[in-house]
CSV table of C-alpha atoms and ligand atoms in Angstrom, one decimal:
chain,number,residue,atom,x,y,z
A,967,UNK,CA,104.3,73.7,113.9
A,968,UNK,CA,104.5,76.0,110.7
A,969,UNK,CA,105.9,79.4,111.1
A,970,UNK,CA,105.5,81.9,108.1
A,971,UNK,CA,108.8,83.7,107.7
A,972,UNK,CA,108.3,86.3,105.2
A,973,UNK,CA,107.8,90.2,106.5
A,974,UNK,CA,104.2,92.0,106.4
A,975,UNK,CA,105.9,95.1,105.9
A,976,UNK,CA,109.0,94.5,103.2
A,977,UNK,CA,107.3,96.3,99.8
A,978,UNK,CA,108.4,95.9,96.0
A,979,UNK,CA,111.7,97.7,95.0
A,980,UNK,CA,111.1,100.7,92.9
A,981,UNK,CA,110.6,99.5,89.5
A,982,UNK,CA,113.9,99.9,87.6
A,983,UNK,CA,112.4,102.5,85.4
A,984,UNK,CA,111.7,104.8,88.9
A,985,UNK,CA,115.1,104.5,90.0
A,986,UNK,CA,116.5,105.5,86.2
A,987,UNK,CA,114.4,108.4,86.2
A,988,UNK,CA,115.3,109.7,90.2
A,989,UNK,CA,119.2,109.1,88.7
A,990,UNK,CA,118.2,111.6,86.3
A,991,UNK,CA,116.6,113.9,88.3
A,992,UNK,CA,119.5,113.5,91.2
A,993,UNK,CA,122.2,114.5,88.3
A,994,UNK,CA,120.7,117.0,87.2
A,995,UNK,CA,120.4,119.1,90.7
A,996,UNK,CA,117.4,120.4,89.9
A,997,UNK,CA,114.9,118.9,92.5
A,998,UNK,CA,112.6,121.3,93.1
A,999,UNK,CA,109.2,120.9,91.2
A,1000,UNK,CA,110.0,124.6,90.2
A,1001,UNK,CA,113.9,124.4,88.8
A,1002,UNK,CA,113.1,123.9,85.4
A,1003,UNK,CA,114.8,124.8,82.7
A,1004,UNK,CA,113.1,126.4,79.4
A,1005,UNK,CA,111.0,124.4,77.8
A,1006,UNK,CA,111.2,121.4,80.1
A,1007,UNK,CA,107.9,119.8,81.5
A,1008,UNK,CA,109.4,118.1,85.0
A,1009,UNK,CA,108.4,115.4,86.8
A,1010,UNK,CA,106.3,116.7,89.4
A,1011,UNK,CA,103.6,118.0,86.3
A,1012,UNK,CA,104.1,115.1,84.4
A,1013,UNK,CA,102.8,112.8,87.1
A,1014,UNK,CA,100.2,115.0,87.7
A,1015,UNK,CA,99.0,114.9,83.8
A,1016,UNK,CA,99.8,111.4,84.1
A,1017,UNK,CA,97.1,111.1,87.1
A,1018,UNK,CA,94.4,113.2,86.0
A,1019,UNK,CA,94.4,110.8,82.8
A,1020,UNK,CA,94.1,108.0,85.1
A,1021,UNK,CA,91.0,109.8,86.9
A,1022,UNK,CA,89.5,111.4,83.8
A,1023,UNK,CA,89.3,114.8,85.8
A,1024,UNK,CA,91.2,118.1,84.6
A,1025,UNK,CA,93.3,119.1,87.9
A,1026,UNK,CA,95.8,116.9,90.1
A,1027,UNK,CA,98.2,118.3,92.6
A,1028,UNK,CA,101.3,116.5,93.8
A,1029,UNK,CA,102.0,117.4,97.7
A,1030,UNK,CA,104.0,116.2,100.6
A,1031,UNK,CA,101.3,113.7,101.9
A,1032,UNK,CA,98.0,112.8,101.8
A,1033,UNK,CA,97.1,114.2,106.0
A,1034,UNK,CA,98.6,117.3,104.3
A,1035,UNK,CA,96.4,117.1,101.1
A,1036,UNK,CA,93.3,116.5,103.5
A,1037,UNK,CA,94.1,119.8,105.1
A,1038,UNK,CA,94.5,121.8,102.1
A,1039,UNK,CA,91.7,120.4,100.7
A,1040,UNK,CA,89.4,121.5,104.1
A,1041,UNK,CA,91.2,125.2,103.6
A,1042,UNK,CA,90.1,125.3,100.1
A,1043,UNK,CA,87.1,123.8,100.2
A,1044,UNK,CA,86.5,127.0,102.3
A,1045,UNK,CA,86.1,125.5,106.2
A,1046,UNK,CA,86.2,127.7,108.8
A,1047,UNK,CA,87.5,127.5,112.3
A,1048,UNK,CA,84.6,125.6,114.5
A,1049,UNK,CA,83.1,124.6,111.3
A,1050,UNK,CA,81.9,121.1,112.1
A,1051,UNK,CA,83.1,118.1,109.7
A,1052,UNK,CA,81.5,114.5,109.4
A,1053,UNK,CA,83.9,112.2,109.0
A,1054,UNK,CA,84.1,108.5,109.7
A,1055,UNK,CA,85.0,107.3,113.4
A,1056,UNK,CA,86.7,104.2,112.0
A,1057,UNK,CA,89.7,105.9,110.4
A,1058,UNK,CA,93.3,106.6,110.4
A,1059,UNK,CA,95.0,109.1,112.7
A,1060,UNK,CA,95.3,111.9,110.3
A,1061,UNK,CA,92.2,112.5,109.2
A,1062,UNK,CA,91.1,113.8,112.6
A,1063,UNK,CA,94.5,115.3,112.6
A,1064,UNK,CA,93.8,117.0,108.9
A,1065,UNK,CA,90.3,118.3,110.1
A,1066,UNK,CA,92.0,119.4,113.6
A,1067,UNK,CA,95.0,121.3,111.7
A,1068,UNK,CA,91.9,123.4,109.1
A,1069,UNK,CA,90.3,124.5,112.3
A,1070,UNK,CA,87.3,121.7,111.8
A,1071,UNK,CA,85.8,120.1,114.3
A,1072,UNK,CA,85.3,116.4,113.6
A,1073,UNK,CA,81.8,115.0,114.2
A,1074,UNK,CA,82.5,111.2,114.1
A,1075,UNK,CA,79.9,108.8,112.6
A,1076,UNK,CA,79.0,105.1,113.4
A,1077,UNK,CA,80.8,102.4,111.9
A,1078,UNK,CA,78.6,99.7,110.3
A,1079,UNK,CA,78.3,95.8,111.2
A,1080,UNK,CA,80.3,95.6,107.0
A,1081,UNK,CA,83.0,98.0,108.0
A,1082,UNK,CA,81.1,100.9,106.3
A,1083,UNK,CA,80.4,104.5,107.3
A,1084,UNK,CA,76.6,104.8,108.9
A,1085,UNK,CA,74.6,106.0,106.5
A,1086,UNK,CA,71.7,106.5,108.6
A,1087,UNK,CA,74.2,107.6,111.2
A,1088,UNK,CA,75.1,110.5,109.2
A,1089,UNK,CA,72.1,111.4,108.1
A,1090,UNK,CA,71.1,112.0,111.5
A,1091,UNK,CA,73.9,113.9,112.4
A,1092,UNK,CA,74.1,116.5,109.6
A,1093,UNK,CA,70.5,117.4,110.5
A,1094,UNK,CA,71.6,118.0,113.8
A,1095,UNK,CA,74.7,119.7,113.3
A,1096,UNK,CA,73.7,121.6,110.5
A,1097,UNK,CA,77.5,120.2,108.9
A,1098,UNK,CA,78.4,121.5,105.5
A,1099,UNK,CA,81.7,119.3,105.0
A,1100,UNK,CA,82.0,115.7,104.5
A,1101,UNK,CA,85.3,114.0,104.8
A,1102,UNK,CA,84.2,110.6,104.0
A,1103,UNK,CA,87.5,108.1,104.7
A,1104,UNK,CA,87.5,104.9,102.4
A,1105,UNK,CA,89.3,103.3,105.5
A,1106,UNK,CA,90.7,99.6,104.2
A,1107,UNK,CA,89.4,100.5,101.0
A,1108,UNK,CA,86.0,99.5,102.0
A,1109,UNK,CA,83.4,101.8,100.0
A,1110,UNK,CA,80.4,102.6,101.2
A,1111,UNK,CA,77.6,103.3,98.4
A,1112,UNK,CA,78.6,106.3,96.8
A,1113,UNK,CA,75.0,106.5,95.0
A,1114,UNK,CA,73.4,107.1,98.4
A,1115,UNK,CA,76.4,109.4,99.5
A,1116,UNK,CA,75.9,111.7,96.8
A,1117,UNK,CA,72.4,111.9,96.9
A,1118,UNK,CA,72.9,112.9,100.7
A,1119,UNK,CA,75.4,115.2,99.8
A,1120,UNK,CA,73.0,116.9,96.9
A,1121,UNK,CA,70.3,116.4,99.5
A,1122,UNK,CA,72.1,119.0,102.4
A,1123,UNK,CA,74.3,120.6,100.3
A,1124,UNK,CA,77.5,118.7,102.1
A,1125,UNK,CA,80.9,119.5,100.4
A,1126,UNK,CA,82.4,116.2,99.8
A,1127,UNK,CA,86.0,115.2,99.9
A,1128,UNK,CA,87.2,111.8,99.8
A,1129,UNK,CA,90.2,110.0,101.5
A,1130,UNK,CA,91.3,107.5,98.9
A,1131,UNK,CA,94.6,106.2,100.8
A,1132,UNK,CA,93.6,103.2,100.4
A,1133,UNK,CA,91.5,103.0,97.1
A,1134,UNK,CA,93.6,104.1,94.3
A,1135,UNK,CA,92.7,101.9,92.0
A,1136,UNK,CA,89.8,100.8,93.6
A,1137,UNK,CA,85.8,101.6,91.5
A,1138,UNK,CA,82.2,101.8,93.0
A,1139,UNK,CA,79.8,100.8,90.3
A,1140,UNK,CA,82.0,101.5,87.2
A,1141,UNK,CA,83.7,104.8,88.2
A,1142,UNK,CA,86.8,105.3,90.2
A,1143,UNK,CA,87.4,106.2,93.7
A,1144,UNK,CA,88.6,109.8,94.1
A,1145,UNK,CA,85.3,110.8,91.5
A,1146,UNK,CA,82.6,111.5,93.6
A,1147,UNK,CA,84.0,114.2,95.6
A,1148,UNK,CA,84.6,117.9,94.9
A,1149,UNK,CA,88.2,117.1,96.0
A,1150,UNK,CA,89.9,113.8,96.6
A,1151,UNK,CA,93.5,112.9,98.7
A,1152,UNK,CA,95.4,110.2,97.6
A,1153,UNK,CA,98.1,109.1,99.4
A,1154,UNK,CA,101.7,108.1,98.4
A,1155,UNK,CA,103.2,106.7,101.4
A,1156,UNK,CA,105.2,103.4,101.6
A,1157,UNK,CA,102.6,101.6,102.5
A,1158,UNK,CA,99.4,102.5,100.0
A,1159,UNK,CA,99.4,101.7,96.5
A,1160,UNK,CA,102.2,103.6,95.1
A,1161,UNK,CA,105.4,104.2,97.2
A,1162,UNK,CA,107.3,107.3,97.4
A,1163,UNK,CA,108.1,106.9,101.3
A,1164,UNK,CA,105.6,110.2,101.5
A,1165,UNK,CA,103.8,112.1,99.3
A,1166,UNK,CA,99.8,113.0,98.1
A,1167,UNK,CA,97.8,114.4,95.4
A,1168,UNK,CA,94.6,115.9,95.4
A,1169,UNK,CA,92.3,115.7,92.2
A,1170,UNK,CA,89.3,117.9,91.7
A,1171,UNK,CA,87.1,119.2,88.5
A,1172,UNK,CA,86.8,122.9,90.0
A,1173,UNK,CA,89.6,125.3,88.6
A,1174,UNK,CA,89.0,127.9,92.1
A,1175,UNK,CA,89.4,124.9,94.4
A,1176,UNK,CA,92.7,123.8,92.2
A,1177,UNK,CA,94.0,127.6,91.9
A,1178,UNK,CA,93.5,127.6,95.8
A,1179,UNK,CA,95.1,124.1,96.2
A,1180,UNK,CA,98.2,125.1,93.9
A,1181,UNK,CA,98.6,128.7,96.6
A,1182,UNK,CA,98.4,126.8,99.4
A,1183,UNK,CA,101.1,124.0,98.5
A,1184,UNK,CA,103.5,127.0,98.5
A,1185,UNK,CA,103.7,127.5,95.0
A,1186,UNK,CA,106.0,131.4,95.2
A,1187,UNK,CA,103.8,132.8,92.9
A,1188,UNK,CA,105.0,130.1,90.1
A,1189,UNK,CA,101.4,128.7,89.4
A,1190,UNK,CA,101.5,129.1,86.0
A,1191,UNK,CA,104.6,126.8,85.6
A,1192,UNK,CA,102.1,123.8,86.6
A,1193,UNK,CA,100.8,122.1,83.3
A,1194,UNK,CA,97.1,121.2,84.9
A,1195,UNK,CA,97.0,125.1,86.3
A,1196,UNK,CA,93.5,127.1,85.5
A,1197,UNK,CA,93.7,130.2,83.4
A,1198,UNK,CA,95.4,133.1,85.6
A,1199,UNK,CA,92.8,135.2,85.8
A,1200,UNK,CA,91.3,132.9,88.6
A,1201,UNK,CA,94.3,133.0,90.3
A,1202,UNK,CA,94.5,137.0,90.1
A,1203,UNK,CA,91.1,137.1,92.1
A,1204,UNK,CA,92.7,135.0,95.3
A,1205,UNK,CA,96.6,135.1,95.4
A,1206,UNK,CA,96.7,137.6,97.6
A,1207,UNK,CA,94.3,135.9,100.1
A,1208,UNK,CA,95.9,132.7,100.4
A,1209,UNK,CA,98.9,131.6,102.7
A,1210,UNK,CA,101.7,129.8,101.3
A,1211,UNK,CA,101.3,126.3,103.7
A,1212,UNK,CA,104.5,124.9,101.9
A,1213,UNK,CA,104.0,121.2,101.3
A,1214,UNK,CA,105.1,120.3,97.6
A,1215,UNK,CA,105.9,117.1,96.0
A,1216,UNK,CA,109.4,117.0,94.8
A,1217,UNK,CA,110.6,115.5,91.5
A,1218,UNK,CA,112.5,112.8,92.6
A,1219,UNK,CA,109.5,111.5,94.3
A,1220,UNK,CA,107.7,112.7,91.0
A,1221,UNK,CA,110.2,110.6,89.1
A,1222,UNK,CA,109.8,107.4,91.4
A,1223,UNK,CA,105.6,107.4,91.3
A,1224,UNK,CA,105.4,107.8,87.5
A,1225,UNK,CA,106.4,104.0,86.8
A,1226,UNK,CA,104.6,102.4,89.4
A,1227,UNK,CA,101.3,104.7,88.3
A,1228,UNK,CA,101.3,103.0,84.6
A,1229,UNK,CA,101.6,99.4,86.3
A,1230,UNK,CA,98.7,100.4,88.8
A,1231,UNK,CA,95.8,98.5,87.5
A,1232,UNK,CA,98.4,95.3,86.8
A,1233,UNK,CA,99.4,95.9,90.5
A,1234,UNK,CA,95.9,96.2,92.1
A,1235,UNK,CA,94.8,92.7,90.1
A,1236,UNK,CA,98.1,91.0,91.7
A,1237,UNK,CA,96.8,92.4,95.2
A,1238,UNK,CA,93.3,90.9,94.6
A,1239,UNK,CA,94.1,87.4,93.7
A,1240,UNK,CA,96.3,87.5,96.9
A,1241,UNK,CA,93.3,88.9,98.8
A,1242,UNK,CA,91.4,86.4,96.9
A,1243,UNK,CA,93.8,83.2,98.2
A,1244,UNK,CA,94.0,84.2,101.8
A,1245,UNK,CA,90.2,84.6,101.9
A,1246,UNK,CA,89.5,81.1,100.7
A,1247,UNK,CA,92.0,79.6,103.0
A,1248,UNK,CA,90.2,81.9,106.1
A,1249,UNK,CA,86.6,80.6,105.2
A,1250,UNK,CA,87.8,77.5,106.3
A,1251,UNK,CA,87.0,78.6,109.8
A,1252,UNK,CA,83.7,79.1,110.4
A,1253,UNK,CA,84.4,81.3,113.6
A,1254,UNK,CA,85.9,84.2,111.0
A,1255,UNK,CA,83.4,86.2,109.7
A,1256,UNK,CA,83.8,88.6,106.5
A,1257,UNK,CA,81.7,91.3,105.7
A,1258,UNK,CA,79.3,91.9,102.9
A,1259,UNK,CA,81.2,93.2,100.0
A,1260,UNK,CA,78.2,94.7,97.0
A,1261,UNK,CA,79.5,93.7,93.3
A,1262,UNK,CA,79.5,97.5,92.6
A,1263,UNK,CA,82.3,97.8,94.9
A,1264,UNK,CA,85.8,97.0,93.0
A,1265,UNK,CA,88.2,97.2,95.8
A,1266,UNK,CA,91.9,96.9,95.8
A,1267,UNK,CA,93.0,94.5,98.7
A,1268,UNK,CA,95.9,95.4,99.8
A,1269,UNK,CA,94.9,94.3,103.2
A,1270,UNK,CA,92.3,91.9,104.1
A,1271,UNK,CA,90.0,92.8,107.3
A,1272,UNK,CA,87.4,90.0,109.1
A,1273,UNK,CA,85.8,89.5,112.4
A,1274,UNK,CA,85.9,87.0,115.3
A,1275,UNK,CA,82.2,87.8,117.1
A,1276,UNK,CA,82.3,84.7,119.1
A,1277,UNK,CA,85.8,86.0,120.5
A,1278,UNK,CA,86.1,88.0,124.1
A,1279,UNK,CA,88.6,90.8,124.0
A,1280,UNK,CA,90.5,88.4,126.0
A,1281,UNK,CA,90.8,86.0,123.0
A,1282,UNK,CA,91.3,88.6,120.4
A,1283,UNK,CA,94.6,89.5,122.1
A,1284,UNK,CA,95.5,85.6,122.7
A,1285,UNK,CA,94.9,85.1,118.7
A,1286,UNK,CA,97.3,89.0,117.7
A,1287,UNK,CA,99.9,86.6,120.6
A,1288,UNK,CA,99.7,83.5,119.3
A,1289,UNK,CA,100.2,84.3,115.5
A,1290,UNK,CA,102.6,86.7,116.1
A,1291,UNK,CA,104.8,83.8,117.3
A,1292,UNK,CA,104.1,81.8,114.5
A,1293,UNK,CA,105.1,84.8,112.0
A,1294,UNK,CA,101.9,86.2,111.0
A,1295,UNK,CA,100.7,89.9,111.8
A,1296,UNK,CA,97.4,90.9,112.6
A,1297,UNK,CA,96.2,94.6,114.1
A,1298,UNK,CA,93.1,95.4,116.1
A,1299,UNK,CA,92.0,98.5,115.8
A,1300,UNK,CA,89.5,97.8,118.3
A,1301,UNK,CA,92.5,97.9,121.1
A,1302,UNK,CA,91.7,100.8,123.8
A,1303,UNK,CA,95.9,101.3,123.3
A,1304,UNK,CA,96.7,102.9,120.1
A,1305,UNK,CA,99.7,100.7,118.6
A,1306,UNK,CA,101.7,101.1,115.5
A,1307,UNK,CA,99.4,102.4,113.3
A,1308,UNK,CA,96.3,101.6,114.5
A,1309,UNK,CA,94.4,104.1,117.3
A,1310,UNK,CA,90.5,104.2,118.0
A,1311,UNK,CA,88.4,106.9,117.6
A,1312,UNK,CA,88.9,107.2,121.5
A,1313,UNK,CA,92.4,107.9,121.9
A,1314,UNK,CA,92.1,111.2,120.1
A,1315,UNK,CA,91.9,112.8,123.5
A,1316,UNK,CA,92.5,116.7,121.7
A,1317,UNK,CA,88.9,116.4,120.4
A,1318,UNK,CA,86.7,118.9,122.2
A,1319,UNK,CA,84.1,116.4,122.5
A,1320,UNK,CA,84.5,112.5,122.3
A,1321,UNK,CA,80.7,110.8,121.9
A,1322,UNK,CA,80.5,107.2,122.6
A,1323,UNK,CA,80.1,105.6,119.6
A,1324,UNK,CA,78.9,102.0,120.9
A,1325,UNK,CA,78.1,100.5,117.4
A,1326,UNK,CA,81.7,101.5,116.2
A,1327,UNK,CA,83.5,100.0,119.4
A,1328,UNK,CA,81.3,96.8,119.2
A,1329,UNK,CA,82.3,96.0,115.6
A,1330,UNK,CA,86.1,97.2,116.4
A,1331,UNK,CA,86.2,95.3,119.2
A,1332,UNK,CA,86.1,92.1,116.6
A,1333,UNK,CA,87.9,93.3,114.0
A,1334,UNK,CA,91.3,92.1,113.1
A,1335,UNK,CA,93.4,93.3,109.7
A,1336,UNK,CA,96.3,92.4,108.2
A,1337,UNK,CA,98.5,93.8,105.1
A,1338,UNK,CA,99.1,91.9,102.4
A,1339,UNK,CA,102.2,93.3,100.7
A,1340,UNK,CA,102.7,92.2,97.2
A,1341,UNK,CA,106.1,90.5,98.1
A,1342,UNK,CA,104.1,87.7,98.9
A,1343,UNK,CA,102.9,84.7,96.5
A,1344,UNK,CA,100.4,82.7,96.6
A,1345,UNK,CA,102.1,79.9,98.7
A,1346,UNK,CA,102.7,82.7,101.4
A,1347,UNK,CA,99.0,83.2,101.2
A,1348,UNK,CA,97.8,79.9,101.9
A,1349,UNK,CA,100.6,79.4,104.8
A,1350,UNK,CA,99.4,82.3,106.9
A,1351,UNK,CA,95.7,81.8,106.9
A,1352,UNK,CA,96.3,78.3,107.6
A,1353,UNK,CA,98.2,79.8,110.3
A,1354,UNK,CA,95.6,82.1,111.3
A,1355,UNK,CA,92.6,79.2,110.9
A,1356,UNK,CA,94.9,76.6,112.8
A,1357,UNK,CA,95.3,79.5,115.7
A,1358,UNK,CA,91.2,80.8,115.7
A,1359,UNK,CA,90.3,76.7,115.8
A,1360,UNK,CA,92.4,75.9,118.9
A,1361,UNK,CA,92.4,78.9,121.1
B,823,LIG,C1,97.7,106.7,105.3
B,823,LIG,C2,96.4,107.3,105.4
B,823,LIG,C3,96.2,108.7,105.4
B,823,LIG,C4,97.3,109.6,105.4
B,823,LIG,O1,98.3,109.4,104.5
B,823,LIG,P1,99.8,110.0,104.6
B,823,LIG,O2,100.3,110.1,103.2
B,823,LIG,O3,100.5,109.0,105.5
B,823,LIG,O4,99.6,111.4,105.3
B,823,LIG,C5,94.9,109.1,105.5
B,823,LIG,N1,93.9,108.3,105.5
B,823,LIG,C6,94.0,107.0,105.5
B,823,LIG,C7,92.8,106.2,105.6
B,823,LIG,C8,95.2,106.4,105.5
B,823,LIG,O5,95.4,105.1,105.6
């Protein structure tokens, strides 16, 4: 019986360049993004040039992570406590948390048959709420047709912000991810597309929203330090309105993301012909199920999601078992335990309210996911989802 050895969690070192450049910053003492010495630029600002470059939009923020940048960006988008937010039911622990943390309350929408926030869903629900903020998660970099979002948003006046953990790099219909919204979070993490263990940034075309962002990240009154600051005289009307929520990006992680950011687009085409491989090898079992993926949507798969919907919960946990022991790693976020880093929608018991969302739990309950880390090749590719085909077959 084949066993697949390699480990779904072990990343890339650093690129040699990274480490060079945190040496640098480690020898010279100065690691705060506000130690500079005259004249000098720092790493911390020059990611952040570096980043809005990427985007094409004028402001980036470097912060501490990308929960964190979610709940500065609800502060400064100007949410207030009981303000209601729609965000997707199908996402990752801290956006709830982020919403919970600016005082929001989360109204959770549907999850779709494709993975994809309920359109319809959501339409229905900001007529009934009355909502004014949107956190719209891009969870496992599946996007959801961000022409119909922002007429929806233009159409109720909804603040947008988007959650790009997991679609840095990724495009809908020829513009990038992190685009359509007033403000967009970005995650750094280990385990996204650029690793700094933690860290976030936030990207937005307004110079209030980014004066507000810079006060909140606990900037000691040094705002005009940052290279990708607005003209003071829009920080004179606020700075003495906004708390300092301390929650900077350091220069060493600075240092450390700059690399791996210029071998982004190189790094997201490794991650989809590796996406590419194990979905050919899963197809060969016609009891796995992918979703419908439009050409407008140019994701980055740096995990790989499908369905069993001929598989009792019963089975579902038999398949996580049985590949497990032959090496390979699936989550199921349709489990009614959270574990490791998945949790459903229903296990967020701090919610004042949790609706049942039957659509969502019928499509999690089906819906298996794996990482694909780019330490694996090709071979590694083929092994596991013949692992995963030979285990789905003969359950
Ligand atoms: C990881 C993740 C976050 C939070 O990122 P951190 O940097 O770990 O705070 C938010 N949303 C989604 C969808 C994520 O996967």
């Amino acid at each position: 019986m084949k066993i697949f050895e390699k480990s779904f969690t072990q990343q890339e070192p650093i690129p040699e360049a990274g480490i060079q450049a945190a040496c640098e910053v480690m020898r010279s003492g100065r690691l705060h993004r506000y130690n500079l010495v005259e004249g000098e630029c720092g790493e911390a600002n020059l990611l952040e040039k570096e980043f809005s470059n990427y985007l094409g939009l004028p402001y980036v923020l470097a912060c501490a992570s990308c929960g964190y940048a979610l709940h500065i960006a609800l502060k400064a988008a100007g949410i207030q406590s009981g303000d209601i937010v729609l965000t997707n039911a199908f996402t990752l622990a801290p956006v709830p948390g982020a919403i919970h943390n600016s005082g929001g309350v989360p109204e959770l929408i549907e999850l779709t048959e494709d993975y994809l926030i309920d359109l319809e869903h959501l339409e229905q629900s900001v007529q009934r709420t009355k909502a004014r903020f949107f956190l719209l998660s891009h969870m496992r970099g599946h996007i959801v047709n961000m022409e119909q979002v922002e007429s929806l948003c233009q159409k109720y006046n909804l603040y947008l912000i988007e959650d790009c953990a997991h679609t840095m790099g990724a495009q809908w219909n020829g513009r990038k991810s992190g685009t359509f919204g007033q403000i967009s979070c970005f995650s750094t993490q280990t385990y996204k597309h650029i690793n700094s263990g933690e860290g976030g940034l936030l990207a937005t075309k307004d110079p209030e929203v980014m004066a507000k962002l810079i006060l909140y990240s606990g900037s000691y009154m040094l705002f005009e330090t940052h290279t990708l600051a607005p003209d003071p005289e829009v920080f004179a009307a606020i700075r003495y309105n906004i708390p300092n929520y301390s929650g900077r990006m350091d220069q060493l992680r600075a240092a450390i993301l700059r690399p791996q950011l210029a071998a982004l687009d190189e790094q997201v085409a490794r991650w989809n012909a590796l996406y590419c491989c194990v979905a050919e090898g899963l197809q060969k079992s016609s009891k796995i199920i992918f979703p419908n993926r439009p050409p407008e949507e140019k994701f980055v798969g740096s995990s790989i999601q499908f369905s069993l919907p001929d598989f009792s919960e019963q089975q579902i946990r038999q398949v996580l078992v049985r590949c497990k022991e032959r090496g390979v790693v699936l989550k199921w976020f349709g489990d009614s335990v959270p574990r490791g880093f998945t949790s459903r929608y229903d296990s967020w018991h701090y919610l004042d309210s949790l609706p049942e969302l039957l659509r969502t739990k019928k499509v999690l309950a089906k819906l298996l996911d794996m990482r694909i880390p780019l330490t694996f090749l090709r071979e590694d590719c083929l092994l596991l989802s013949e692992i995963i085909v030979d285990v789905v077959e003969n359950l």
